[in-house]
Coordinates of N, CA and C and ligand atoms in Angstrom, one line a residue:
X1 N -2.1 -9.4 -19.8 CA -1.4 -9.6 -18.5 C -2.4 -8.6 -17.5
X2 N -2.7 -9.2 -16.4 CA -3.6 -8.5 -15.6 C -2.8 -8.1 -14.4
X3 N -3.4 -7.4 -13.3 CA -2.7 -7.4 -12.0 C -3.9 -7.6 -11.3
X4 N -3.9 -8.5 -10.2 CA -4.8 -9.0 -9.3 C -4.4 -8.3 -7.8
X5 N -5.2 -7.4 -7.3 CA -4.9 -6.8 -5.8 C -6.0 -7.5 -5.0
X6 N -5.3 -8.2 -3.9 CA -6.2 -8.5 -2.8 C -5.9 -7.8 -1.4
X7 N -7.0 -7.5 -0.9 CA -6.9 -6.7 0.4 C -6.9 -7.9 1.4
X8 N -5.7 -8.1 2.5 CA -5.5 -8.7 3.4 C -6.0 -8.4 4.5
X9 N -6.7 -7.3 4.9 CA -7.2 -6.7 5.9 C -6.1 -5.5 6.2
X10 N -6.6 -4.5 7.0 CA -6.0 -3.1 7.3 C -5.1 -2.5 6.0
X11 N -3.9 -2.4 6.4 CA -3.1 -1.9 5.1 C -2.5 -3.0 4.4
X12 N -2.7 -4.3 4.6 CA -1.9 -5.3 4.1 C -2.6 -5.8 2.5
X13 N -1.5 -5.7 1.7 CA -2.2 -6.0 0.3 C -1.4 -7.2 -0.3
X14 N -1.9 -7.8 -1.0 CA -1.0 -8.9 -1.9 C -1.6 -8.6 -3.5
X15 N -0.4 -8.3 -4.1 CA -0.5 -8.3 -5.8 C 0.0 -9.3 -6.3
X16 N -0.8 -9.8 -7.3 CA -0.1 -10.8 -8.4 C 0.1 -10.2 -9.7
X17 N 1.3 -9.9 -10.0 CA 1.8 -9.3 -11.1 C 2.5 -10.2 -12.1
X18 N 2.0 -10.5 -13.0 CA 2.7 -11.8 -13.9 C 2.9 -12.7 -13.0
X19 N 4.0 -13.4 -13.0 CA 4.3 -14.5 -12.1 C 4.5 -14.3 -10.8
X20 N 4.6 -12.9 -10.4 CA 5.3 -12.6 -9.0 C 4.0 -12.2 -7.9
X21 N 4.5 -12.6 -6.7 CA 3.6 -12.3 -5.7 C 4.3 -11.1 -5.0
X22 N 3.7 -10.2 -4.7 CA 4.3 -9.0 -4.2 C 3.1 -8.7 -2.9
X23 N 3.8 -8.5 -1.8 CA 3.0 -8.4 -0.6 C 3.3 -6.9 -0.1
X24 N 2.3 -6.3 0.3 CA 2.6 -4.8 0.7 C 2.2 -4.9 2.4
X25 N 3.1 -4.4 3.2 CA 2.7 -4.2 4.5 C 2.1 -5.1 5.3
X26 N 2.8 -6.5 5.3 CA 2.0 -7.6 5.7 C 1.8 -7.8 7.4
X27 N 1.0 -7.1 7.8 CA 0.6 -7.0 9.2 C -0.6 -8.1 9.2
X28 N -0.3 -9.4 10.0 CA -1.2 -10.3 9.7 C -1.6 -10.9 11.5
X29 N -0.4 -11.2 11.8 CA -0.6 -12.1 13.1 C -1.5 -11.4 14.1
X30 N -1.3 -10.0 14.4 CA -1.8 -9.1 15.3 C -3.2 -8.4 14.6
X31 N -3.5 -8.6 13.6 CA -4.3 -8.0 12.9 C -5.8 -8.7 12.9
X32 N -6.5 -7.8 13.7 CA -7.9 -8.6 13.9 C -9.0 -8.6 12.5
X33 N -8.3 -7.9 11.5 CA -9.0 -8.2 10.1 C -8.4 -9.0 9.3
X34 N -7.2 -9.6 9.5 CA -6.5 -10.4 8.5 C -7.5 -11.4 8.1
X35 N -7.3 -11.7 6.7 CA -8.1 -12.7 5.9 C -7.1 -14.0 5.8
X36 N -5.6 -13.8 6.2 CA -4.8 -15.0 5.9 C -3.8 -14.8 7.0
X37 N -2.9 -15.9 7.0 CA -2.0 -15.8 8.1 C -0.5 -15.8 7.4
X38 N 0.3 -15.5 8.4 CA 1.9 -15.1 8.3 C 2.5 -16.7 7.6
X39 N 2.1 -17.6 8.2 CA 2.9 -19.0 7.9 C 2.2 -19.6 6.6
X40 N 1.2 -18.8 5.7 CA 0.6 -19.5 4.8 C 1.0 -18.6 3.5
X41 N 0.7 -17.1 3.6 CA 1.0 -16.3 2.6 C 2.2 -16.4 1.7
X42 N 2.1 -16.2 0.4 CA 3.1 -16.3 -0.4 C 3.8 -15.0 -0.7
X43 N 4.9 -15.1 -1.2 CA 5.7 -13.9 -1.4 C 6.8 -13.9 -2.1
X44 N 7.1 -13.2 -3.1 CA 8.4 -13.2 -3.8 C 9.2 -11.7 -3.3
X45 N 8.1 -10.8 -3.4 CA 8.7 -9.5 -2.7 C 7.9 -9.1 -1.9
X46 N 8.2 -8.2 -0.7 CA 7.4 -7.7 0.2 C 8.0 -6.0 0.4
X47 N 7.0 -5.0 0.1 CA 7.0 -3.7 0.1 C 6.8 -3.2 1.6
X48 N 7.8 -2.6 2.0 CA 7.3 -2.0 3.6 C 7.4 -0.2 3.4
X49 N 6.0 0.0 3.3 CA 5.9 1.6 3.6 C 6.6 2.2 4.5
X50 N 6.8 1.9 5.8 CA 7.2 2.5 6.7 C 7.5 1.7 8.2
X51 N 7.9 2.2 9.3 CA 8.3 1.3 10.4 C 7.3 0.8 11.1
X52 N 6.3 1.6 11.2 CA 5.4 1.2 12.4 C 4.7 -0.1 12.4
X53 N 4.3 -0.6 13.6 CA 4.3 -2.2 13.9 C 3.0 -2.6 13.0
X54 N 2.0 -1.8 12.7 CA 1.0 -2.4 11.9 C 1.2 -2.2 10.5
X55 N 2.4 -2.1 10.0 CA 2.7 -2.1 8.5 C 3.8 -3.4 8.5
X56 N 5.0 -3.0 9.3 CA 5.9 -4.2 9.6 C 5.7 -5.4 9.7
X57 N 4.6 -5.4 10.6 CA 3.7 -6.6 11.0 C 4.8 -7.9 10.8
X58 N 4.5 -8.9 10.2 CA 5.0 -10.4 10.0 C 6.0 -10.3 9.0
X59 N 6.6 -9.2 8.5 CA 7.5 -9.1 7.4 C 8.8 -9.9 7.6
X60 N 9.3 -10.0 8.7 CA 10.5 -10.6 9.3 C 10.4 -12.1 9.0
X61 N 9.2 -12.6 9.7 CA 8.9 -14.0 9.6 C 8.6 -14.5 8.4
X62 N 7.8 -13.9 7.7 CA 7.7 -14.0 6.2 C 8.7 -14.1 5.1
X63 N 9.4 -13.2 5.3 CA 11.0 -13.0 4.5 C 11.7 -14.4 4.7
X64 N 11.8 -14.7 6.1 CA 12.9 -15.9 6.4 C 12.1 -17.3 5.9
X65 N 10.7 -17.1 5.9 CA 10.1 -18.6 5.3 C 10.2 -18.7 3.9
X66 N 9.9 -17.2 3.2 CA 9.7 -17.4 1.9 C 11.1 -17.1 1.0
X67 N 12.2 -16.3 1.7 CA 13.2 -16.0 1.1 C 12.9 -14.7 0.2
X68 N 11.7 -14.0 0.5 CA 11.4 -12.9 -0.3 C 12.1 -11.6 -0.1
X69 N 12.3 -10.9 -1.0 CA 13.3 -10.0 -1.1 C 12.3 -8.5 -0.3
X70 N 12.9 -7.8 0.6 CA 11.9 -6.9 1.1 C 12.6 -5.5 0.5
X71 N 11.4 -4.6 -0.2 CA 12.0 -3.3 -0.8 C 11.2 -2.3 0.1
X72 N 12.3 -1.6 0.6 CA 11.9 -0.2 1.4 C 12.7 1.0 1.4
X73 N 12.5 1.8 2.4 CA 13.7 3.1 2.5 C 14.9 2.5 3.0
X74 N 16.0 3.1 2.6 CA 17.3 2.8 2.9 C 17.6 2.4 4.7
X75 N 16.8 3.2 5.5 CA 16.8 2.9 7.1 C 16.3 1.8 7.3
X76 N 14.9 1.4 6.7 CA 14.3 0.2 7.2 C 15.2 -1.1 6.3
X77 N 15.5 -0.7 5.2 CA 16.4 -1.9 4.8 C 17.6 -2.3 5.3
X78 N 18.4 -1.2 5.9 CA 19.2 -1.7 6.8 C 19.2 -2.6 8.1
X79 N 17.8 -2.4 8.7 CA 17.3 -3.0 9.8 C 16.9 -4.5 9.4
X80 N 16.4 -4.4 8.0 CA 16.0 -5.8 7.7 C 17.4 -6.4 7.3
X81 N 18.3 -6.1 6.6 CA 19.7 -6.6 6.1 C 20.4 -7.5 7.6
X82 N 20.2 -6.5 8.6 CA 20.9 -7.0 9.8 C 20.2 -8.1 10.4
X83 N 19.0 -8.5 10.0 CA 18.5 -9.9 10.6 C 18.7 -11.1 9.8
X84 N 19.7 -10.7 8.6 CA 20.0 -11.6 7.7 C 19.1 -11.9 6.5
X85 N 18.2 -11.0 6.2 CA 17.2 -11.0 5.1 C 17.6 -10.2 4.2
X86 N 17.1 -10.6 2.8 CA 17.3 -9.7 1.4 C 16.4 -8.5 1.6
X87 N 17.4 -7.1 1.4 CA 16.5 -6.2 1.3 C 17.0 -5.4 0.0
X88 N 16.3 -4.8 -0.6 CA 16.5 -3.5 -1.6 C 16.3 -2.2 -1.1
X89 N 17.2 -1.4 -1.0 CA 17.0 0.0 -0.4 C 16.7 1.0 -1.7
X90 N 15.7 1.7 -1.3 CA 15.4 2.9 -2.2 C 15.0 4.2 -1.3
X91 N 14.6 5.1 -2.1 CA 14.3 6.2 -1.2 C 13.4 7.2 -2.0
X92 N 12.6 8.1 -1.5 CA 11.9 8.8 -1.8 C 12.1 9.5 -3.2
X93 N 11.0 9.4 -4.2 CA 11.2 10.1 -5.6 C 12.2 8.9 -6.5
X94 N 12.9 8.0 -5.9 CA 13.7 7.0 -6.8 C 12.6 5.8 -7.0
X95 N 12.8 5.4 -8.5 CA 12.3 4.2 -8.9 C 13.3 3.3 -9.2
X96 N 12.9 2.2 -9.4 CA 13.9 0.8 -9.8 C 13.0 0.1 -10.9
X97 N 13.5 -0.9 -11.7 CA 13.1 -1.7 -12.5 C 13.2 -3.1 -11.9
X98 N 12.1 -3.5 -11.1 CA 12.3 -4.5 -10.5 C 11.6 -5.7 -11.6
X99 N 11.7 -7.0 -11.3 CA 11.1 -8.3 -12.2 C 9.7 -7.7 -12.3
X100 N 9.1 -7.3 -11.4 CA 7.6 -7.2 -11.3 C 6.9 -5.8 -12.0
X101 N 7.8 -5.0 -12.1 CA 7.6 -3.6 -12.6 C 8.5 -2.4 -12.3
X102 N 8.1 -1.2 -12.5 CA 8.7 0.0 -12.0 C 8.4 0.5 -10.9
X103 N 9.0 0.3 -9.6 CA 8.4 0.7 -8.4 C 9.0 2.0 -8.1
X104 N 8.3 3.1 -7.7 CA 8.8 4.2 -7.2 C 8.4 4.6 -5.8
X105 N 9.2 5.1 -5.0 CA 8.9 5.5 -3.5 C 8.5 6.9 -3.6
X106 N 7.0 7.0 -3.2 CA 6.6 8.5 -3.2 C 6.4 9.3 -1.8
X107 N 6.3 10.4 -1.8 CA 6.2 11.1 -0.4 C 4.8 10.7 0.1
X108 N 5.0 10.7 1.6 CA 4.0 10.5 2.5 C 3.9 11.3 3.9
X109 N 3.1 11.8 4.3 CA 3.0 12.6 5.4 C 2.6 11.8 6.6
X110 N 3.7 11.3 7.4 CA 3.4 10.4 8.5 C 4.7 10.3 9.2
X111 N 4.8 9.1 10.2 CA 6.0 8.8 10.8 C 6.7 7.5 10.4
X112 N 7.7 6.9 11.0 CA 8.3 5.7 10.5 C 9.1 4.9 11.7
X113 N 9.2 5.5 12.9 CA 9.7 4.6 13.8 C 9.5 3.2 13.9
X114 N 10.6 2.2 13.9 CA 10.5 0.9 14.0 C 10.0 0.5 15.3
X115 N 9.3 -1.0 15.3 CA 8.6 -1.5 16.8 C 9.8 -1.5 17.6
X116 N 11.1 -1.7 17.3 CA 11.9 -1.8 18.6 C 12.5 -0.5 18.7
X117 N 12.2 0.6 18.4 CA 12.5 2.0 18.4 C 13.8 2.3 17.7
X118 N 14.0 1.5 16.7 CA 15.2 1.9 15.8 C 14.4 2.9 14.8
X119 N 15.3 3.9 14.3 CA 15.0 4.9 13.5 C 14.5 4.3 11.8
X120 N 13.4 4.8 11.5 CA 12.9 4.2 10.4 C 13.0 5.2 9.1
X121 N 13.6 6.2 9.2 CA 13.7 7.1 7.9 C 12.3 7.7 7.9
X122 N 12.1 7.9 6.6 CA 10.7 8.7 6.3 C 9.8 7.7 5.7
X123 N 8.5 7.9 5.6 CA 7.6 7.1 5.5 C 7.4 7.5 3.9
X124 N 6.7 6.2 3.4 CA 6.7 6.4 1.8 C 5.4 5.7 1.2
X125 N 4.8 5.9 0.1 CA 3.8 5.6 -0.5 C 4.5 4.7 -1.9
X126 N 4.0 3.9 -2.5 CA 4.4 3.2 -3.7 C 3.7 3.4 -4.8
X127 N 4.5 3.8 -6.0 CA 3.8 4.0 -7.4 C 4.6 2.9 -8.4
X128 N 3.5 1.8 -8.4 CA 4.1 0.6 -9.2 C 3.5 0.9 -10.6
X129 N 4.1 0.8 -11.8 CA 4.0 0.6 -13.2 C 4.5 -0.9 -13.8
X130 N 3.6 -1.5 -14.1 CA 3.8 -2.9 -14.3 C 4.1 -3.0 -15.9
X131 N 5.0 -4.2 -16.1 CA 5.3 -4.3 -17.3 C 4.3 -4.1 -18.6
X132 N 3.1 -4.5 -18.2 CA 1.9 -4.4 -19.1 C 1.4 -3.1 -19.1
X133 N 2.1 -2.0 -18.5 CA 1.7 -0.6 -18.3 C 0.7 -0.1 -17.3
X134 N 0.2 -1.0 -16.6 CA -0.8 -0.4 -15.5 C 0.0 0.2 -14.2
X135 N -0.5 1.4 -14.0 CA 0.1 2.2 -13.1 C -1.0 2.3 -11.7
X136 N -0.2 1.7 -10.4 CA -0.8 1.5 -9.0 C -0.4 2.3 -8.1
X137 N -1.1 3.2 -7.6 CA -0.7 4.2 -6.6 C -1.3 3.5 -5.3
X138 N -0.2 3.2 -4.3 CA -0.9 2.9 -3.0 C -0.1 4.0 -2.0
X139 N -0.9 4.9 -1.6 CA -0.6 6.1 -0.6 C 0.1 5.6 0.4
X140 N -0.3 4.4 1.2 CA 0.1 4.0 2.3 C -0.4 5.0 3.4
X141 N 0.5 5.1 4.7 CA -0.1 6.0 5.8 C 0.4 7.4 5.3
X142 N -0.7 8.0 5.0 CA -0.5 9.5 5.0 C -1.6 10.4 5.1
X143 N -1.3 11.7 5.4 CA -2.3 12.6 5.3 C -2.3 13.2 4.0
X144 N -3.4 14.0 3.5 CA -3.6 14.6 2.2 C -2.5 15.7 2.1
X145 N -2.1 15.6 0.7 CA -0.9 16.9 0.3 C -1.3 17.1 -1.1
X146 N -0.9 18.2 -1.3 CA -1.4 18.8 -2.7 C -0.5 17.9 -3.9
X147 N 0.7 17.6 -3.6 CA 1.2 17.0 -4.8 C 1.1 15.5 -5.0
X148 N -0.2 15.3 -4.4 CA -0.8 13.9 -5.0 C -1.4 14.3 -6.6
X149 N -1.4 15.5 -6.8 CA -1.5 15.7 -8.1 C -0.6 15.4 -9.2
X150 N 0.8 15.9 -8.8 CA 1.8 15.4 -9.6 C 1.8 13.8 -9.7
X151 N 1.6 13.0 -8.8 CA 1.4 11.5 -8.8 C 0.4 11.1 -9.9
X152 N -0.7 11.7 -9.8 CA -2.0 11.7 -10.7 C -1.8 12.0 -12.2
X153 N -0.8 12.9 -12.3 CA -0.2 13.5 -13.8 C 0.4 12.4 -14.4
X154 N 0.7 11.1 -13.8 CA 1.4 10.1 -14.5 C 0.0 9.1 -15.1
X155 N -1.1 9.6 -14.8 CA -2.3 8.5 -15.2 C -2.2 7.3 -14.5
X156 N -3.0 7.5 -13.3 CA -3.2 6.3 -12.4 C -4.0 5.3 -12.7
X157 N -4.1 4.2 -12.8 CA -5.2 3.1 -13.1 C -6.0 3.0 -11.7
X158 N -5.3 2.7 -10.8 CA -5.7 2.2 -9.4 C -5.1 2.8 -8.3
X159 N -5.8 3.7 -7.6 CA -5.4 4.1 -6.3 C -5.7 3.3 -5.2
X160 N -5.1 3.3 -4.1 CA -5.5 2.6 -3.0 C -5.0 3.5 -1.7
X161 N -6.0 4.1 -1.1 CA -6.1 5.3 -0.3 C -6.3 4.8 1.3
X162 N -5.8 5.3 2.2 CA -6.2 5.2 3.7 C -7.6 6.2 3.9
X163 N -8.7 5.6 4.5 CA -9.7 6.6 5.0 C -10.1 6.6 6.4
X164 N -9.2 5.8 7.1 CA -9.6 5.5 8.6 C -9.7 6.9 9.6
X165 N -9.0 7.8 9.1 CA -8.7 9.1 10.0 C -7.9 8.8 11.4
X166 N -7.7 9.7 12.0 CA -7.1 9.4 13.3 C -5.4 9.4 13.0
X167 N -5.2 8.5 12.5 CA -3.6 8.4 12.0 C -3.5 8.6 10.4
X168 N -4.4 8.7 9.8 CA -4.3 9.0 8.2 C -5.4 9.8 7.9
X169 N -5.4 10.0 6.5 CA -6.4 10.7 5.8 C -7.9 10.0 6.3
X170 N -8.8 10.9 6.5 CA -10.2 10.3 6.8 C -11.1 10.3 5.5
X171 N -12.2 10.2 5.6 CA -12.9 10.0 4.4 C -13.1 11.3 3.4
X172 N -13.2 12.4 4.0 CA -13.2 13.6 3.4 C -12.0 14.3 2.7
X173 N -10.8 14.0 3.5 CA -9.7 14.2 2.7 C -9.3 13.2 1.5
X174 N -9.8 12.1 1.9 CA -9.3 10.7 1.1 C -10.2 11.0 -0.3
X175 N -11.6 11.7 -0.1 CA -12.2 12.2 -1.3 C -11.7 13.2 -2.1
X176 N -10.8 14.1 -1.3 CA -10.1 15.3 -2.0 C -8.9 14.7 -2.8
X177 N -8.5 13.6 -2.1 CA -7.2 13.1 -2.8 C -7.5 12.5 -4.1
X178 N -8.7 11.8 -4.2 CA -9.1 11.2 -5.4 C -9.3 12.1 -6.5
X179 N -9.9 13.5 -6.2 CA -9.9 14.7 -7.0 C -8.8 15.2 -7.5
X180 N -7.7 14.9 -6.6 CA -6.4 15.3 -7.0 C -5.6 14.4 -8.0
X181 N -5.8 13.3 -7.5 CA -5.1 12.2 -8.1 C -5.8 11.3 -9.7
X182 N -7.2 11.7 -9.6 CA -7.7 11.1 -10.6 C -7.5 10.1 -11.4
X183 N -7.8 8.8 -10.5 CA -7.4 7.4 -10.8 C -8.7 7.0 -11.5
X184 N -8.5 5.9 -12.3 CA -9.7 5.4 -12.9 C -10.6 4.4 -11.9
X185 N -9.6 3.9 -11.1 CA -10.3 3.2 -9.8 C -9.7 3.3 -8.8
X186 N -10.3 3.3 -7.5 CA -10.0 3.5 -6.4 C -10.6 2.6 -5.2
X187 N -9.5 2.1 -4.3 CA -10.1 1.2 -3.2 C -9.3 1.7 -1.8
X188 N -10.5 1.9 -0.9 CA -10.0 2.4 0.5 C -9.4 1.4 1.2
X189 N -8.5 1.5 2.2 CA -7.9 0.8 3.3 C -7.6 1.4 4.4
X190 N -7.0 0.8 5.2 CA -6.6 1.4 6.5 C -7.6 2.1 7.4
X191 N -9.0 1.3 7.5 CA -10.2 1.7 8.1 C -10.6 0.2 8.8
X192 N -11.5 0.6 10.1 CA -12.3 -0.3 10.5 C -11.9 -1.5 11.0
X193 N -10.2 -1.6 11.3 CA -9.6 -2.5 11.7 C -9.9 -2.5 13.4
X194 N -9.8 -1.2 13.8 CA -10.5 -1.3 15.1 C -11.3 0.2 15.1
X195 N -12.2 0.0 16.6 CA -13.1 1.1 16.5 C -12.6 2.5 16.2
X196 N -11.4 2.7 16.7 CA -10.7 4.0 16.5 C -10.9 4.4 15.0
X197 N -10.6 3.7 14.1 CA -10.7 4.1 12.6 C -11.7 3.4 12.0
X198 N -12.9 3.1 12.6 CA -14.0 2.9 12.0 C -14.8 3.6 10.8
X199 N -15.1 3.4 9.9 CA -15.5 4.3 8.7 C -16.5 3.3 8.1
X200 N -17.6 4.1 7.3 CA -18.5 3.5 6.5 C -17.9 3.7 4.9
X201 N -17.2 2.6 4.7 CA -16.5 2.7 3.3 C -17.6 2.7 2.1
X202 N -18.7 2.3 2.3 CA -19.9 2.3 1.1 C -20.4 3.6 1.0
X203 N -20.5 4.5 2.1 CA -21.0 5.8 2.1 C -20.0 6.6 1.2
X204 N -18.6 6.4 1.7 CA -17.4 7.2 0.9 C -17.3 6.5 -0.4
X205 N -17.6 5.6 -1.0 CA -17.6 4.9 -2.4 C -18.4 5.5 -3.1
X206 N -19.9 5.8 -2.6 CA -20.9 6.5 -3.0 C -20.7 8.0 -3.4
X207 N -20.0 8.5 -2.5 CA -19.5 9.9 -2.7 C -18.6 10.0 -3.8
X208 N -17.5 9.0 -3.8 CA -16.6 9.1 -5.0 C -17.4 9.0 -6.3
X209 N -18.1 8.0 -6.4 CA -18.9 7.7 -7.4 C -19.7 8.8 -7.8
X210 N -20.4 9.8 -7.0 CA -20.9 10.6 -7.4 C -20.0 12.1 -8.0
X211 N -18.9 12.2 -6.9 CA -18.6 13.7 -7.3 C -17.3 13.7 -8.1
X212 N -16.6 12.1 -8.5 CA -15.5 12.3 -9.2 C -15.8 11.0 -10.5
X213 N -14.7 11.2 -11.2 CA -14.9 10.1 -12.7 C -14.5 9.1 -12.1
X214 N -13.9 8.6 -10.9 CA -13.3 7.3 -10.4 C -14.4 6.4 -10.2
X215 N -14.0 5.1 -10.4 CA -14.9 4.2 -9.9 C -14.2 3.6 -8.8
X216 N -15.1 3.6 -7.6 CA -14.7 3.3 -6.0 C -15.1 1.7 -5.9
X217 N -14.2 0.8 -5.4 CA -14.5 -0.6 -5.3 C -14.3 -0.9 -3.7
X218 N -15.3 -1.0 -3.0 CA -15.2 -1.5 -1.5 C -14.9 -3.0 -1.5
X219 N -13.7 -3.4 -1.0 CA -13.4 -4.8 -0.7 C -13.7 -5.3 0.7
X220 N -13.9 -6.4 0.9 CA -13.9 -7.1 2.3 C -12.4 -7.6 2.4
X221 N -11.9 -7.8 3.5 CA -10.6 -8.5 3.7 C -10.8 -10.0 3.1
X222 N -9.8 -10.2 2.0 CA -9.8 -11.3 1.4 C -10.5 -11.3 0.1
X223 N -10.9 -10.3 -0.3 CA -11.3 -10.0 -1.6 C -10.5 -9.2 -2.6
X224 N -10.8 -9.5 -3.8 CA -9.7 -9.1 -5.0 C -10.4 -8.1 -5.9
X225 N -9.4 -7.4 -6.3 CA -9.9 -6.5 -7.6 C -8.7 -6.7 -8.8
X226 N -9.2 -7.0 -10.1 CA -8.4 -7.2 -10.9 C -8.3 -6.2 -11.8
X227 N -7.2 -5.5 -12.3 CA -7.2 -4.5 -13.2 C -6.8 -5.3 -14.7
X228 N -7.7 -5.4 -15.8 CA -7.3 -5.9 -17.1 C -7.9 -5.3 -18.2
Ligands
NI1 NI1 1.8 4.3 10.5
MN2 MN1 -0.7 2.5 10.1

């Protein structure tokens, strides 16, 4: 049983776990780096890390079209439910056994206001343990925090970390994050969507590969990495 992760551009991911399609932060229509479109992407579940527009993105349209269940914090889950869509509310530190695996919401240092000004609770990252035992940490939008070490203690196979700077960790802090988490593999995201967060991911990956035991994988939007 493998896990295939595809970077859809910016912070949007598509995970194929067993027979399930799990989208993360599907910001596609207004995303200049999007590798797919909101009217064709498949989803059984949508994970929403926080309320910002570059993460909520096309969630409502995709959930309407596909009937996907949206998994997010309680405040955003309430906002989703009010639109007549399926939502599963969790909160920071809490995990639940979904059909695709055990998903825990992790701490993130960031904001979470929704695009219409509604209160979006606290931002989160995701720690997914698949039924086959793979552990994937998606930090989502966050600054560096020391408790990434605690997440790493669980034994992370793959970490997906923002490196864009300005809104989230930049390359230097993301490198420190790799040292705290000690994942087997790491993929950068949330960079180069716009000039404001332009970064040299290959240079960052070279540093990761030199200074840590993790193997960095730089994807282009639309490219995949498979844990097997
Ligand atoms: Ni954000
Ligand atoms: Mn963002």
